[in-house]
């Protein structure tokens, strides 16, 4: 199988998996009502397509220039080590502050939002480090 066919298969499998996960999420959210809300289907497919557009429009580099070199790997390594400790100590400090303020329970939705913000900030940091 040549590279182009393998890439097409990869996009189809990834695209299908993400759509399946989105539909499964809608089912799990609304399973108590017994109604599957089909108005989410276009939003899921549209979101996946919008997410895939930058990957499909990406330009290929000519020649033998590698995407990642040793300098980039060292920058990534330093960034991820710093982020690891900042997230660990920052989360620990946040939990300690909540505990000292008398918070006994944390809502699961708030934890999901916290993790989503952490992932987005780490992703934005990777984009900045990639440009250095």
JSON list of N, CA, C and O in Angstrom, two decimals, residues 65-99:
[
{"chain": "A", "resi": 65, "resn": "UNK", "atom": "N", "xyz": [14.01, 18.48, 3.99]},
{"chain": "A", "resi": 65, "resn": "UNK", "atom": "CA", "xyz": [14.00, 19.22, 5.25]},
{"chain": "A", "resi": 65, "resn": "UNK", "atom": "C", "xyz": [13.10, 18.47, 6.23]},
{"chain": "A", "resi": 65, "resn": "UNK", "atom": "O", "xyz": [11.92, 18.24, 5.95]},
{"chain": "A", "resi": 66, "resn": "UNK", "atom": "N", "xyz": [13.63, 18.08, 7.37]},
{"chain": "A", "resi": 66, "resn": "UNK", "atom": "CA", "xyz": [12.79, 17.35, 8.34]},
{"chain": "A", "resi": 66, "resn": "UNK", "atom": "C", "xyz": [11.81, 18.28, 9.04]},
{"chain": "A", "resi": 66, "resn": "UNK", "atom": "O", "xyz": [12.06, 19.48, 9.19]},
{"chain": "A", "resi": 67, "resn": "UNK", "atom": "N", "xyz": [10.67, 17.74, 9.47]},
{"chain": "A", "resi": 67, "resn": "UNK", "atom": "CA", "xyz": [9.69, 18.53, 10.21]},
{"chain": "A", "resi": 67, "resn": "UNK", "atom": "C", "xyz": [10.20, 18.88, 11.60]},
{"chain": "A", "resi": 67, "resn": "UNK", "atom": "O", "xyz": [9.91, 19.94, 12.13]},
{"chain": "A", "resi": 68, "resn": "UNK", "atom": "N", "xyz": [10.92, 17.96, 12.22]},
{"chain": "A", "resi": 68, "resn": "UNK", "atom": "CA", "xyz": [11.42, 18.14, 13.58]},
{"chain": "A", "resi": 68, "resn": "UNK", "atom": "C", "xyz": [12.90, 17.83, 13.61]},
{"chain": "A", "resi": 68, "resn": "UNK", "atom": "O", "xyz": [13.34, 16.82, 13.08]},
{"chain": "A", "resi": 69, "resn": "UNK", "atom": "N", "xyz": [13.69, 18.72, 14.22]},
{"chain": "A", "resi": 69, "resn": "UNK", "atom": "CA", "xyz": [15.11, 18.45, 14.38]},
{"chain": "A", "resi": 69, "resn": "UNK", "atom": "C", "xyz": [15.44, 18.37, 15.87]},
{"chain": "A", "resi": 69, "resn": "UNK", "atom": "O", "xyz": [14.55, 18.40, 16.71]},
{"chain": "A", "resi": 70, "resn": "UNK", "atom": "N", "xyz": [16.72, 18.26, 16.19]},
{"chain": "A", "resi": 70, "resn": "UNK", "atom": "CA", "xyz": [17.14, 18.09, 17.58]},
{"chain": "A", "resi": 70, "resn": "UNK", "atom": "C", "xyz": [16.80, 19.31, 18.43]},
{"chain": "A", "resi": 70, "resn": "UNK", "atom": "O", "xyz": [16.41, 19.17, 19.58]},
{"chain": "A", "resi": 71, "resn": "UNK", "atom": "N", "xyz": [16.93, 20.48, 17.86]},
{"chain": "A", "resi": 71, "resn": "UNK", "atom": "CA", "xyz": [16.62, 21.70, 18.61]},
{"chain": "A", "resi": 71, "resn": "UNK", "atom": "C", "xyz": [15.14, 21.74, 18.97]},
{"chain": "A", "resi": 71, "resn": "UNK", "atom": "O", "xyz": [14.76, 22.07, 20.10]},
{"chain": "A", "resi": 72, "resn": "UNK", "atom": "N", "xyz": [14.29, 21.39, 18.03]},
{"chain": "A", "resi": 72, "resn": "UNK", "atom": "CA", "xyz": [12.84, 21.36, 18.29]},
{"chain": "A", "resi": 72, "resn": "UNK", "atom": "C", "xyz": [12.51, 20.35, 19.38]},
{"chain": "A", "resi": 72, "resn": "UNK", "atom": "O", "xyz": [11.68, 20.63, 20.26]},
{"chain": "A", "resi": 73, "resn": "UNK", "atom": "N", "xyz": [13.15, 19.20, 19.31]},
{"chain": "A", "resi": 73, "resn": "UNK", "atom": "CA", "xyz": [12.88, 18.17, 20.32]},
{"chain": "A", "resi": 73, "resn": "UNK", "atom": "C", "xyz": [13.30, 18.64, 21.71]},
{"chain": "A", "resi": 73, "resn": "UNK", "atom": "O", "xyz": [12.61, 18.37, 22.69]},
{"chain": "A", "resi": 74, "resn": "UNK", "atom": "N", "xyz": [14.42, 19.35, 21.81]},
{"chain": "A", "resi": 74, "resn": "UNK", "atom": "CA", "xyz": [14.85, 19.87, 23.10]},
{"chain": "A", "resi": 74, "resn": "UNK", "atom": "C", "xyz": [13.88, 20.93, 23.61]},
{"chain": "A", "resi": 74, "resn": "UNK", "atom": "O", "xyz": [13.58, 20.97, 24.81]},
{"chain": "A", "resi": 75, "resn": "UNK", "atom": "N", "xyz": [13.37, 21.79, 22.72]},
{"chain": "A", "resi": 75, "resn": "UNK", "atom": "CA", "xyz": [12.39, 22.79, 23.14]},
{"chain": "A", "resi": 75, "resn": "UNK", "atom": "C", "xyz": [11.11, 22.12, 23.63]},
{"chain": "A", "resi": 75, "resn": "UNK", "atom": "O", "xyz": [10.55, 22.53, 24.65]},
{"chain": "A", "resi": 76, "resn": "UNK", "atom": "N", "xyz": [10.63, 21.10, 22.90]},
{"chain": "A", "resi": 76, "resn": "UNK", "atom": "CA", "xyz": [9.44, 20.37, 23.33]},
{"chain": "A", "resi": 76, "resn": "UNK", "atom": "C", "xyz": [9.66, 19.72, 24.69]},
{"chain": "A", "resi": 76, "resn": "UNK", "atom": "O", "xyz": [8.80, 19.75, 25.56]},
{"chain": "A", "resi": 77, "resn": "UNK", "atom": "N", "xyz": [10.84, 19.11, 24.85]},
{"chain": "A", "resi": 77, "resn": "UNK", "atom": "CA", "xyz": [11.14, 18.43, 26.11]},
{"chain": "A", "resi": 77, "resn": "UNK", "atom": "C", "xyz": [11.13, 19.40, 27.28]},
{"chain": "A", "resi": 77, "resn": "UNK", "atom": "O", "xyz": [10.52, 19.14, 28.32]},
{"chain": "A", "resi": 78, "resn": "UNK", "atom": "N", "xyz": [11.78, 20.55, 27.12]},
{"chain": "A", "resi": 78, "resn": "UNK", "atom": "CA", "xyz": [11.81, 21.55, 28.19]},
{"chain": "A", "resi": 78, "resn": "UNK", "atom": "C", "xyz": [10.41, 22.09, 28.47]},
{"chain": "A", "resi": 78, "resn": "UNK", "atom": "O", "xyz": [10.03, 22.29, 29.62]},
{"chain": "A", "resi": 79, "resn": "UNK", "atom": "N", "xyz": [9.63, 22.33, 27.41]},
{"chain": "A", "resi": 79, "resn": "UNK", "atom": "CA", "xyz": [8.28, 22.86, 27.58]},
{"chain": "A", "resi": 79, "resn": "UNK", "atom": "C", "xyz": [7.40, 21.87, 28.34]},
{"chain": "A", "resi": 79, "resn": "UNK", "atom": "O", "xyz": [6.72, 22.26, 29.30]},
{"chain": "A", "resi": 80, "resn": "UNK", "atom": "N", "xyz": [7.42, 20.61, 27.93]},
{"chain": "A", "resi": 80, "resn": "UNK", "atom": "CA", "xyz": [6.55, 19.63, 28.58]},
{"chain": "A", "resi": 80, "resn": "UNK", "atom": "C", "xyz": [6.98, 19.36, 30.02]},
{"chain": "A", "resi": 80, "resn": "UNK", "atom": "O", "xyz": [6.14, 19.10, 30.88]},
{"chain": "A", "resi": 81, "resn": "UNK", "atom": "N", "xyz": [8.28, 19.42, 30.31]},
{"chain": "A", "resi": 81, "resn": "UNK", "atom": "CA", "xyz": [8.72, 19.26, 31.70]},
{"chain": "A", "resi": 81, "resn": "UNK", "atom": "C", "xyz": [8.23, 20.44, 32.55]},
{"chain": "A", "resi": 81, "resn": "UNK", "atom": "O", "xyz": [7.78, 20.25, 33.67]},
{"chain": "A", "resi": 82, "resn": "UNK", "atom": "N", "xyz": [8.31, 21.64, 32.01]},
{"chain": "A", "resi": 82, "resn": "UNK", "atom": "CA", "xyz": [7.84, 22.81, 32.76]},
{"chain": "A", "resi": 82, "resn": "UNK", "atom": "C", "xyz": [6.33, 22.74, 32.96]},
{"chain": "A", "resi": 82, "resn": "UNK", "atom": "O", "xyz": [5.83, 23.00, 34.06]},
{"chain": "A", "resi": 83, "resn": "UNK", "atom": "N", "xyz": [5.60, 22.36, 31.92]},
{"chain": "A", "resi": 83, "resn": "UNK", "atom": "CA", "xyz": [4.14, 22.27, 32.02]},
{"chain": "A", "resi": 83, "resn": "UNK", "atom": "C", "xyz": [3.74, 21.19, 33.02]},
{"chain": "A", "resi": 83, "resn": "UNK", "atom": "O", "xyz": [2.79, 21.37, 33.79]},
{"chain": "A", "resi": 84, "resn": "UNK", "atom": "N", "xyz": [4.44, 20.08, 33.04]},
{"chain": "A", "resi": 84, "resn": "UNK", "atom": "CA", "xyz": [4.13, 19.01, 33.97]},
{"chain": "A", "resi": 84, "resn": "UNK", "atom": "C", "xyz": [4.16, 19.53, 35.40]},
{"chain": "A", "resi": 84, "resn": "UNK", "atom": "O", "xyz": [3.20, 19.35, 36.16]},
{"chain": "A", "resi": 85, "resn": "UNK", "atom": "N", "xyz": [5.24, 20.20, 35.76]},
{"chain": "A", "resi": 85, "resn": "UNK", "atom": "CA", "xyz": [5.36, 20.69, 37.13]},
{"chain": "A", "resi": 85, "resn": "UNK", "atom": "C", "xyz": [4.41, 21.84, 37.42]},
{"chain": "A", "resi": 85, "resn": "UNK", "atom": "O", "xyz": [3.86, 21.93, 38.52]},
{"chain": "A", "resi": 86, "resn": "UNK", "atom": "N", "xyz": [4.18, 22.73, 36.45]},
{"chain": "A", "resi": 86, "resn": "UNK", "atom": "CA", "xyz": [3.24, 23.82, 36.67]},
{"chain": "A", "resi": 86, "resn": "UNK", "atom": "C", "xyz": [1.83, 23.29, 36.89]},
{"chain": "A", "resi": 86, "resn": "UNK", "atom": "O", "xyz": [1.11, 23.76, 37.77]},
{"chain": "A", "resi": 87, "resn": "UNK", "atom": "N", "xyz": [1.41, 22.31, 36.09]},
{"chain": "A", "resi": 87, "resn": "UNK", "atom": "CA", "xyz": [0.07, 21.76, 36.23]},
{"chain": "A", "resi": 87, "resn": "UNK", "atom": "C", "xyz": [-0.05, 21.00, 37.55]},
{"chain": "A", "resi": 87, "resn": "UNK", "atom": "O", "xyz": [-1.04, 21.13, 38.27]},
{"chain": "A", "resi": 88, "resn": "UNK", "atom": "N", "xyz": [0.96, 20.20, 37.87]},
{"chain": "A", "resi": 88, "resn": "UNK", "atom": "CA", "xyz": [0.90, 19.44, 39.12]},
{"chain": "A", "resi": 88, "resn": "UNK", "atom": "C", "xyz": [0.86, 20.36, 40.34]},
{"chain": "A", "resi": 88, "resn": "UNK", "atom": "O", "xyz": [-0.01, 20.23, 41.20]},
{"chain": "A", "resi": 89, "resn": "UNK", "atom": "N", "xyz": [1.79, 21.29, 40.42]},
{"chain": "A", "resi": 89, "resn": "UNK", "atom": "CA", "xyz": [1.84, 22.18, 41.57]},
{"chain": "A", "resi": 89, "resn": "UNK", "atom": "C", "xyz": [0.66, 23.17, 41.57]},
{"chain": "A", "resi": 89, "resn": "UNK", "atom": "O", "xyz": [0.11, 23.50, 42.61]},
{"chain": "A", "resi": 90, "resn": "UNK", "atom": "N", "xyz": [0.27, 23.64, 40.39]},
{"chain": "A", "resi": 90, "resn": "UNK", "atom": "CA", "xyz": [-0.87, 24.55, 40.30]},
{"chain": "A", "resi": 90, "resn": "UNK", "atom": "C", "xyz": [-2.16, 23.88, 40.72]},
{"chain": "A", "resi": 90, "resn": "UNK", "atom": "O", "xyz": [-2.97, 24.46, 41.45]},
{"chain": "A", "resi": 91, "resn": "UNK", "atom": "N", "xyz": [-2.37, 22.64, 40.27]},
{"chain": "A", "resi": 91, "resn": "UNK", "atom": "CA", "xyz": [-3.58, 21.92, 40.66]},
{"chain": "A", "resi": 91, "resn": "UNK", "atom": "C", "xyz": [-3.57, 21.60, 42.15]},
{"chain": "A", "resi": 91, "resn": "UNK", "atom": "O", "xyz": [-4.60, 21.71, 42.83]},
{"chain": "A", "resi": 92, "resn": "UNK", "atom": "N", "xyz": [-2.40, 21.21, 42.65]},
{"chain": "A", "resi": 92, "resn": "UNK", "atom": "CA", "xyz": [-2.30, 20.95, 44.09]},
{"chain": "A", "resi": 92, "resn": "UNK", "atom": "C", "xyz": [-2.57, 22.19, 44.91]},
{"chain": "A", "resi": 92, "resn": "UNK", "atom": "O", "xyz": [-3.28, 22.14, 45.92]},
{"chain": "A", "resi": 93, "resn": "UNK", "atom": "N", "xyz": [-2.03, 23.32, 44.50]},
{"chain": "A", "resi": 93, "resn": "UNK", "atom": "CA", "xyz": [-2.27, 24.57, 45.22]},
{"chain": "A", "resi": 93, "resn": "UNK", "atom": "C", "xyz": [-3.75, 24.95, 45.15]},
{"chain": "A", "resi": 93, "resn": "UNK", "atom": "O", "xyz": [-4.34, 25.40, 46.15]},
{"chain": "A", "resi": 94, "resn": "UNK", "atom": "N", "xyz": [-4.36, 24.77, 43.98]},
{"chain": "A", "resi": 94, "resn": "UNK", "atom": "CA", "xyz": [-5.79, 25.07, 43.85]},
{"chain": "A", "resi": 94, "resn": "UNK", "atom": "C", "xyz": [-6.64, 24.20, 44.74]},
{"chain": "A", "resi": 94, "resn": "UNK", "atom": "O", "xyz": [-7.58, 24.68, 45.40]},
{"chain": "A", "resi": 95, "resn": "UNK", "atom": "N", "xyz": [-6.33, 22.90, 44.80]},
{"chain": "A", "resi": 95, "resn": "UNK", "atom": "CA", "xyz": [-7.08, 22.00, 45.69]},
{"chain": "A", "resi": 95, "resn": "UNK", "atom": "C", "xyz": [-6.87, 22.34, 47.15]},
{"chain": "A", "resi": 95, "resn": "UNK", "atom": "O", "xyz": [-7.81, 22.28, 47.95]},
{"chain": "A", "resi": 96, "resn": "UNK", "atom": "N", "xyz": [-5.65, 22.72, 47.50]},
{"chain": "A", "resi": 96, "resn": "UNK", "atom": "CA", "xyz": [-5.38, 23.12, 48.88]},
{"chain": "A", "resi": 96, "resn": "UNK", "atom": "C", "xyz": [-6.16, 24.38, 49.26]},
{"chain": "A", "resi": 96, "resn": "UNK", "atom": "O", "xyz": [-6.73, 24.46, 50.35]},
{"chain": "A", "resi": 97, "resn": "UNK", "atom": "N", "xyz": [-6.22, 25.33, 48.36]},
{"chain": "A", "resi": 97, "resn": "UNK", "atom": "CA", "xyz": [-6.99, 26.56, 48.61]},
{"chain": "A", "resi": 97, "resn": "UNK", "atom": "C", "xyz": [-8.47, 26.24, 48.76]},
{"chain": "A", "resi": 97, "resn": "UNK", "atom": "O", "xyz": [-9.15, 26.76, 49.65]},
{"chain": "A", "resi": 98, "resn": "UNK", "atom": "N", "xyz": [-8.99, 25.37, 47.88]},
{"chain": "A", "resi": 98, "resn": "UNK", "atom": "CA", "xyz": [-10.40, 24.98, 48.00]},
{"chain": "A", "resi": 98, "resn": "UNK", "atom": "C", "xyz": [-10.67, 24.28, 49.33]},
{"chain": "A", "resi": 98, "resn": "UNK", "atom": "O", "xyz": [-11.68, 24.53, 49.99]},
{"chain": "A", "resi": 99, "resn": "UNK", "atom": "N", "xyz": [-9.76, 23.39, 49.73]},
{"chain": "A", "resi": 99, "resn": "UNK", "atom": "CA", "xyz": [-9.93, 22.67, 50.99]},
{"chain": "A", "resi": 99, "resn": "UNK", "atom": "C", "xyz": [-9.92, 23.63, 52.17]},
{"chain": "A", "resi": 99, "resn": "UNK", "atom": "O", "xyz": [-10.72, 23.51, 53.10]}
]
